[in-house]
Coordinates of C-alpha atoms in Angstrom, one line a residue:
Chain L
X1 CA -31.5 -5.7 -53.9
X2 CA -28.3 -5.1 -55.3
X3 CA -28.2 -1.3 -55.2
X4 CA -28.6 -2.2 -51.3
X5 CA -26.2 -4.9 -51.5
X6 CA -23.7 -1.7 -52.7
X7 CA -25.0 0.7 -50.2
X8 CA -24.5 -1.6 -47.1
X9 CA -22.7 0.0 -44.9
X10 CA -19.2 -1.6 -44.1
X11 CA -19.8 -2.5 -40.3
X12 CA -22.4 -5.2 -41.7
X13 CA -20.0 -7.0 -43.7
X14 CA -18.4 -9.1 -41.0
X15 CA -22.0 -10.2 -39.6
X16 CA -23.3 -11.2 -43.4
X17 CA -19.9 -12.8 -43.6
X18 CA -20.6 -14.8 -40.5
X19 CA -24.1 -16.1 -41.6
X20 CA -23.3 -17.2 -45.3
X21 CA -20.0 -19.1 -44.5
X22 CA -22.6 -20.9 -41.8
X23 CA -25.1 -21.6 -44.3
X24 CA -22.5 -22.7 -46.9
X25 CA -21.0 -24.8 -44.5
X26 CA -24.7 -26.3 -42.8
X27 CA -25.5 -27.0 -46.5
X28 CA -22.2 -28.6 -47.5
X29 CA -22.7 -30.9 -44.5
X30 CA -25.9 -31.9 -45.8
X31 CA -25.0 -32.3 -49.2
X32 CA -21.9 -35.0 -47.6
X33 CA -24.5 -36.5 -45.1
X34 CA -27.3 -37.3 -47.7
X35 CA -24.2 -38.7 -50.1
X36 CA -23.1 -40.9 -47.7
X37 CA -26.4 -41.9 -46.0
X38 CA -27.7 -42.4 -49.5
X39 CA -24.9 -44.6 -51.2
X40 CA -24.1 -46.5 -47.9
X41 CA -26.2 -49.4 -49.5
X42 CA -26.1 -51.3 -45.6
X43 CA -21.8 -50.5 -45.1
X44 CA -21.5 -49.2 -41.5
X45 CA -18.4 -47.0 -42.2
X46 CA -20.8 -45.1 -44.8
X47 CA -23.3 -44.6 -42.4
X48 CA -21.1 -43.6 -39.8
X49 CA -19.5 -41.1 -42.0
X50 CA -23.1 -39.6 -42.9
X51 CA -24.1 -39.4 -39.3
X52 CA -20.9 -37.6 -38.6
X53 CA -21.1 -35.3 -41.3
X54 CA -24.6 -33.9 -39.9
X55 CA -23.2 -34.1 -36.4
X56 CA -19.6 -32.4 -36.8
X57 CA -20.1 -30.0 -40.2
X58 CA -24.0 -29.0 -40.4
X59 CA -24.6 -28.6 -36.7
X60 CA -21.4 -26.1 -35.9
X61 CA -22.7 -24.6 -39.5
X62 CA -26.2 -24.5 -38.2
X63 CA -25.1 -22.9 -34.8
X64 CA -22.7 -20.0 -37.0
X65 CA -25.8 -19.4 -39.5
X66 CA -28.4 -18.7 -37.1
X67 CA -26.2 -16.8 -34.9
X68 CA -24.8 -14.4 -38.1
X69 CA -28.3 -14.2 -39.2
X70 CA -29.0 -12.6 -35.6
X71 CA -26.2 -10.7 -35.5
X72 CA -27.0 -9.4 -39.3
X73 CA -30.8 -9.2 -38.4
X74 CA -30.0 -6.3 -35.0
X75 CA -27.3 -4.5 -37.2
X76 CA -30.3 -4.0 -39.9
X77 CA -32.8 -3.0 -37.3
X78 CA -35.0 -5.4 -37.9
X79 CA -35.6 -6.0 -34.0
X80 CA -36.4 -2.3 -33.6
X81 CA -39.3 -2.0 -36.3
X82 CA -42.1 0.3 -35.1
X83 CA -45.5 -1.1 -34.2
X84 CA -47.6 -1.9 -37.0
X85 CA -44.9 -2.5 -39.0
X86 CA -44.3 -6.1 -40.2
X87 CA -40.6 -7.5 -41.5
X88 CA -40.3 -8.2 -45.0
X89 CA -41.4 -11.7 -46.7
X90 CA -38.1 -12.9 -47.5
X91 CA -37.2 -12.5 -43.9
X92 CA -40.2 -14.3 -42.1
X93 CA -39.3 -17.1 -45.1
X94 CA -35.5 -17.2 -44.3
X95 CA -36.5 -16.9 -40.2
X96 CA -38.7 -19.9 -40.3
X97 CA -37.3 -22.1 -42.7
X98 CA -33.9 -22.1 -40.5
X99 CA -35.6 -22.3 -37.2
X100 CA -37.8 -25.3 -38.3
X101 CA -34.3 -26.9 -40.3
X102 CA -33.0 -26.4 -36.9
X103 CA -35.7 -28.2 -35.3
X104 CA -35.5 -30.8 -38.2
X105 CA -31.8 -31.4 -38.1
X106 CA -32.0 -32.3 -34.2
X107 CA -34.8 -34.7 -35.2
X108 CA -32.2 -36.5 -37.4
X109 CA -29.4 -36.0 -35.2
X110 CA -31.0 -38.2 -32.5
X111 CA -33.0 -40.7 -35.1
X112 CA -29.1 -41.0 -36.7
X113 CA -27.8 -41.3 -33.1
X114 CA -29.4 -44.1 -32.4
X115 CA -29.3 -45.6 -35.8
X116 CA -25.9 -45.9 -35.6
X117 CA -25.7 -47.3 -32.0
X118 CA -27.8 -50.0 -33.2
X119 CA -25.2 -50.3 -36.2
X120 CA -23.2 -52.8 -33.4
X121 CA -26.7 -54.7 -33.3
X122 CA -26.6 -55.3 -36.9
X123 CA -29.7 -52.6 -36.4
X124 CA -30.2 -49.1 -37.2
X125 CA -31.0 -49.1 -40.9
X126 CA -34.4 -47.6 -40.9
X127 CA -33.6 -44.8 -38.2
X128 CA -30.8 -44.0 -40.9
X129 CA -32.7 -44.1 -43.4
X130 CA -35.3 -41.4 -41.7
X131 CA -32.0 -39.4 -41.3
X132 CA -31.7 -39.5 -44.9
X133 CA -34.8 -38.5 -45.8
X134 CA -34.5 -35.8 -43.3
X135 CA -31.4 -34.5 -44.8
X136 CA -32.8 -34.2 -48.2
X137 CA -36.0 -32.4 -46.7
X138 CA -33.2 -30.0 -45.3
X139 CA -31.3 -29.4 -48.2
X140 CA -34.6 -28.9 -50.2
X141 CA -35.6 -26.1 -47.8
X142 CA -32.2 -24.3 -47.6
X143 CA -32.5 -24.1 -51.3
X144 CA -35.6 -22.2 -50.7
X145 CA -34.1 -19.8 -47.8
X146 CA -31.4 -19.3 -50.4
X147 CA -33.4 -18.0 -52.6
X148 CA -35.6 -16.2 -50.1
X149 CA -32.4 -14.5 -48.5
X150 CA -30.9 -14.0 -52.1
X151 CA -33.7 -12.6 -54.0
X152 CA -35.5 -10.8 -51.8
X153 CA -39.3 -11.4 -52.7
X154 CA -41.7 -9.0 -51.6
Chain K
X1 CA -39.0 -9.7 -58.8
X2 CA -37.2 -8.3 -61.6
X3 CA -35.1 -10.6 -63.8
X4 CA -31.8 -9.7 -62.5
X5 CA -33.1 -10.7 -58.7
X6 CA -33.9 -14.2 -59.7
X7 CA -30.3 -14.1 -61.9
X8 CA -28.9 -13.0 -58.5
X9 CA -30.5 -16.2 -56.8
X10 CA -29.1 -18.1 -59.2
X11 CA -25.7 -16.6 -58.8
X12 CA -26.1 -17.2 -54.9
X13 CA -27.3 -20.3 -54.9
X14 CA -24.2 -21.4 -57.6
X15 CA -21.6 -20.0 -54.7
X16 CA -23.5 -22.0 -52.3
X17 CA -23.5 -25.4 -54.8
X18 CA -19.5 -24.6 -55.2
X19 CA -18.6 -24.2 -51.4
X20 CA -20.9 -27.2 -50.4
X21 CA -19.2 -29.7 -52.9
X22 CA -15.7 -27.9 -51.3
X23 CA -17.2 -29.4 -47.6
X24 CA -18.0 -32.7 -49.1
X25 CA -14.5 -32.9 -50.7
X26 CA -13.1 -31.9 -47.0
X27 CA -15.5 -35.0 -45.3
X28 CA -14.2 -37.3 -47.8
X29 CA -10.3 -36.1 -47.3
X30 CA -10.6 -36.8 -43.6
X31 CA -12.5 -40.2 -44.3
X32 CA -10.4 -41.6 -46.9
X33 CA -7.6 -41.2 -44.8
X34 CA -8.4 -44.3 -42.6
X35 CA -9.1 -45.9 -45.5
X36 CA -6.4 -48.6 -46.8
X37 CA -8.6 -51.5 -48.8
X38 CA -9.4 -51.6 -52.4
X39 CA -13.2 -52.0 -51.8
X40 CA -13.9 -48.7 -49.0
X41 CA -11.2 -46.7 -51.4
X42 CA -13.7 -47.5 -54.7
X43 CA -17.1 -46.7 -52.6
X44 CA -16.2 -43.0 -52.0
X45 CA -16.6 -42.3 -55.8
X46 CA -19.9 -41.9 -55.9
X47 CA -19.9 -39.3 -53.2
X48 CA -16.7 -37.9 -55.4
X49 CA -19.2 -37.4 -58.1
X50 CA -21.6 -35.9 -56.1
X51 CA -18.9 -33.7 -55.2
X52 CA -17.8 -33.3 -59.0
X53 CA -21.7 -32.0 -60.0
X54 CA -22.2 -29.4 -56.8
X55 CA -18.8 -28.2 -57.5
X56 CA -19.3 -28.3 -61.5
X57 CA -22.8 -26.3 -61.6
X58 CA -21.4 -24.1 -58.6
X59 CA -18.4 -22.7 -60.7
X60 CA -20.2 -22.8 -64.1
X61 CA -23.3 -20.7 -62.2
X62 CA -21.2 -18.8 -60.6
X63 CA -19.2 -17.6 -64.0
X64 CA -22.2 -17.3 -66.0
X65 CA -24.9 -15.5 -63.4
X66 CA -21.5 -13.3 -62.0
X67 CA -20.8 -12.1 -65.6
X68 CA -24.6 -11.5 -66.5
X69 CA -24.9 -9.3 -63.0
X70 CA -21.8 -7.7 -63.7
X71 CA -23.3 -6.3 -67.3
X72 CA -26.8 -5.4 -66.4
X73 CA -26.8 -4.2 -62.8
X74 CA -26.3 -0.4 -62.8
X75 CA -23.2 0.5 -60.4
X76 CA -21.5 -2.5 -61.6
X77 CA -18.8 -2.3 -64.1
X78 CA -17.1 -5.7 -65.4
X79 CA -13.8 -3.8 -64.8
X80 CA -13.9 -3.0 -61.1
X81 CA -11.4 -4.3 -58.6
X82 CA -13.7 -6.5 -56.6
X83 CA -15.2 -7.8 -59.8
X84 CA -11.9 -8.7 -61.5
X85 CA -10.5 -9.9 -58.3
X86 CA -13.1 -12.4 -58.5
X87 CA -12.6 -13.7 -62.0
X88 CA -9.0 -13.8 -61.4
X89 CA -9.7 -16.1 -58.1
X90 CA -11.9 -18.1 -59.9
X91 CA -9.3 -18.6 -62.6
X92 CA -7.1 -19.7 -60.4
X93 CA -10.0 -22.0 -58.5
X94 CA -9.7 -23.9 -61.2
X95 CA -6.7 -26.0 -61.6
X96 CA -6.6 -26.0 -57.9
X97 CA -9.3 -28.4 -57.8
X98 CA -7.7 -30.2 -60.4
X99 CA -5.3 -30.8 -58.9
X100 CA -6.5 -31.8 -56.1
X101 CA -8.2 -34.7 -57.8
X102 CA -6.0 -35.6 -59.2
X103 CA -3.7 -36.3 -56.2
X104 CA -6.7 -38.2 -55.2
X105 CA -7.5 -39.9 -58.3
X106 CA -3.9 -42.2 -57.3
X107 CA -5.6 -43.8 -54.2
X108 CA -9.1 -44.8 -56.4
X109 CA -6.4 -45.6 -59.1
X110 CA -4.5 -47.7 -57.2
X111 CA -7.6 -49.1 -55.4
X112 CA -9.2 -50.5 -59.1
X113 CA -5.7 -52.4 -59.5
X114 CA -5.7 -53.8 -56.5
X115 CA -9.2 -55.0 -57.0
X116 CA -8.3 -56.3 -60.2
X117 CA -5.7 -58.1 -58.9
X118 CA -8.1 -59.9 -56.3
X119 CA -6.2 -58.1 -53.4
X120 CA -9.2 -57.1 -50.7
X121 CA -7.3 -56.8 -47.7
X122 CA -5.8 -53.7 -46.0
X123 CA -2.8 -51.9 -47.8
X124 CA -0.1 -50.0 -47.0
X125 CA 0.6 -48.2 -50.3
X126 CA -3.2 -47.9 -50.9
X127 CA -2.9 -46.0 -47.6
X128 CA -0.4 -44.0 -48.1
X129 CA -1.9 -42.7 -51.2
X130 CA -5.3 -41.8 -50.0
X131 CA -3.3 -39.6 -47.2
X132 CA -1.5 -37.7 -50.4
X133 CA 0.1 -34.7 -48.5
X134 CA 0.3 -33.0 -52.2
X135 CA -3.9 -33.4 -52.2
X136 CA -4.1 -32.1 -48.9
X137 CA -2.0 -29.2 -49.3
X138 CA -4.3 -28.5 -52.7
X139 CA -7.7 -28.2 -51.1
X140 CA -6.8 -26.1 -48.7
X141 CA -5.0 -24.0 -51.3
X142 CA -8.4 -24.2 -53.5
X143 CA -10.4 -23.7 -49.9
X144 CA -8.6 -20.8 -49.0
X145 CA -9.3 -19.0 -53.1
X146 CA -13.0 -20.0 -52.8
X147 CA -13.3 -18.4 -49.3
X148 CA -11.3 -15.4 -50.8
X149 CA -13.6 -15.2 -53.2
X150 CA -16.4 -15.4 -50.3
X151 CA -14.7 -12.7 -49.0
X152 CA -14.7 -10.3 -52.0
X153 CA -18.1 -10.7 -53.1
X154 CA -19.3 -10.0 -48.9
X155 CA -16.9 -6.7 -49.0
X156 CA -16.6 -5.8 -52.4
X157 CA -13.6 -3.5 -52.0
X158 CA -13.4 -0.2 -54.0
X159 CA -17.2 -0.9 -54.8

């Protein structure tokens, strides 16, 4: 891995660049969200601040991640593999963990949404709770991609 | 996987610990500045210290994992530009996010005596503090290393 880390040629740099600062950022936003969401103990400005931190940090880092990691993925050929020939492990893991995280982070985007209009009802709690939960699932399974983009298994 | 793969992981996943307790910092930076009472002031510090541990294992990962990878991989040398760039950015990381906290320590400072005083309600000095211009100015000084540092490792120039 790192040998081809050192061989990479230069015009994938910028792409790579573009899909890690993503990542960093999508994480980073649920690493604030879950902090919030989690020590908001019923304040409405906490929960707020956690919903917002999924909505306005991890979603734009979401959006930059997946579309460096496409970016990334033509400049390697991986689009153009011959028949019969299957992508490596660590990409199908890196593939479907950000696709289903994406899936997973609109899921708690809405359940948050309406959590926190029904924040005005004095309701909302459990929805942002869910959202929680949901962010911690998240940031579990990026730690995994990490790895999987990182190391290279397979 | 080879040792030095899941070392590389680690090292990865350390950057990734660092830059996300860097975005927390930022969310708590734009929240704190609506913040002028005692009581909202004192409940971002458990989120600081969330921030504190990301950012913590995330430089010390970093560090350690960077300087193992630099020894053992073949083609790597500990004294090549992109290599000693990055120690010397991470060196300088350092009191930057000091620094920062400490311009942001004031406001939770300020907060506790104002709590201790029995003062709840909205104030303006409280206020003023938790919009420190000399914090604000400091992350971004510490954002803009750790994304140079981003930058390096991505390009690693003269590698």
């Amino acid at each position: 891995m790192s040998i081809v880390a050192a061989s990479r040629p230069g015009s994938w740099d910028f792409p790579l660049f573009v899909h890690v600062l993503g990542a960093m950022i999508l994480v980073g936003g649920l690493l604030a969200a879950a902090g919030a969401l989690g020590y908001a103990r019923g304040d409405a400005r906490f929960l707020r601040l956690g919903y917002w931190s999924l909505l306005a940090v991890s979603l734009p880092g979401w959006v930059v991640m997946r579309g460096g990691a496409e970016w990334i993925r033509s400049k390697e050929g991986w689009n153009d593999l011959p028949e019969g020939v299957s992508q490596p492990s660590w990409l199908d893991i890196g593939s479907v963990l950000a696709d289903l995280g994406g899936l997973i982070l609109l899921v708690s985007l809405v359940a948050g949404g309406v959590g926190v209009r029904q924040l005005r009802d004095g309701k909302g709690g459990g929805l942002l709770r869910a959202t929680l939960v949901l962010s911690i699932v998240l940031l579990a399974a990026y730690v995994v991609a990490v790895w999987a983009m990182a190391a290279k298994p397979g | 996987m080879s040792f030095d793969d899941w070392v590389l992981a680690l090292h990865v996943l350390s950057a990734f610990s660092w830059v996300a307790g860097v975005v927390l910092f930022w969310v708590l930076v734009v929240a704190v500045r609506k913040t002028d009472t005692a009581e909202e002031t004192l409940r971002m510090e458990p989120m600081t210290r969330i921030g504190n541990v990301a950012v913590g294992l995330g430089m010390g990962g970093t560090i350690l994992f960077g300087l193992w990878l630099a020894f053992s991989v073949g083609g790597y040398n500990i004294w090549d530009g992109w290599i000693v760039a990055a120690l010397v950015l991470w060196v300088i990381s350092a009191p930057l996010g000091q620094r920062t906290g400490a311009a942001y320590m004031q406001g939770t400072t300020k907060a506790r005596e104002l709590r201790h005083a029995g003062q709840t309600g909205a104030n303006a000095e409280l206020l003023a503090l938790n919009r420190t211009s000399t914090g604000l100015v400091m992350q971004s000084l510490w954002s803009l290393v750790v994304l140079l540092i981003l930058l390096d490792m991505i390009w690693k120039p003269g590698a």
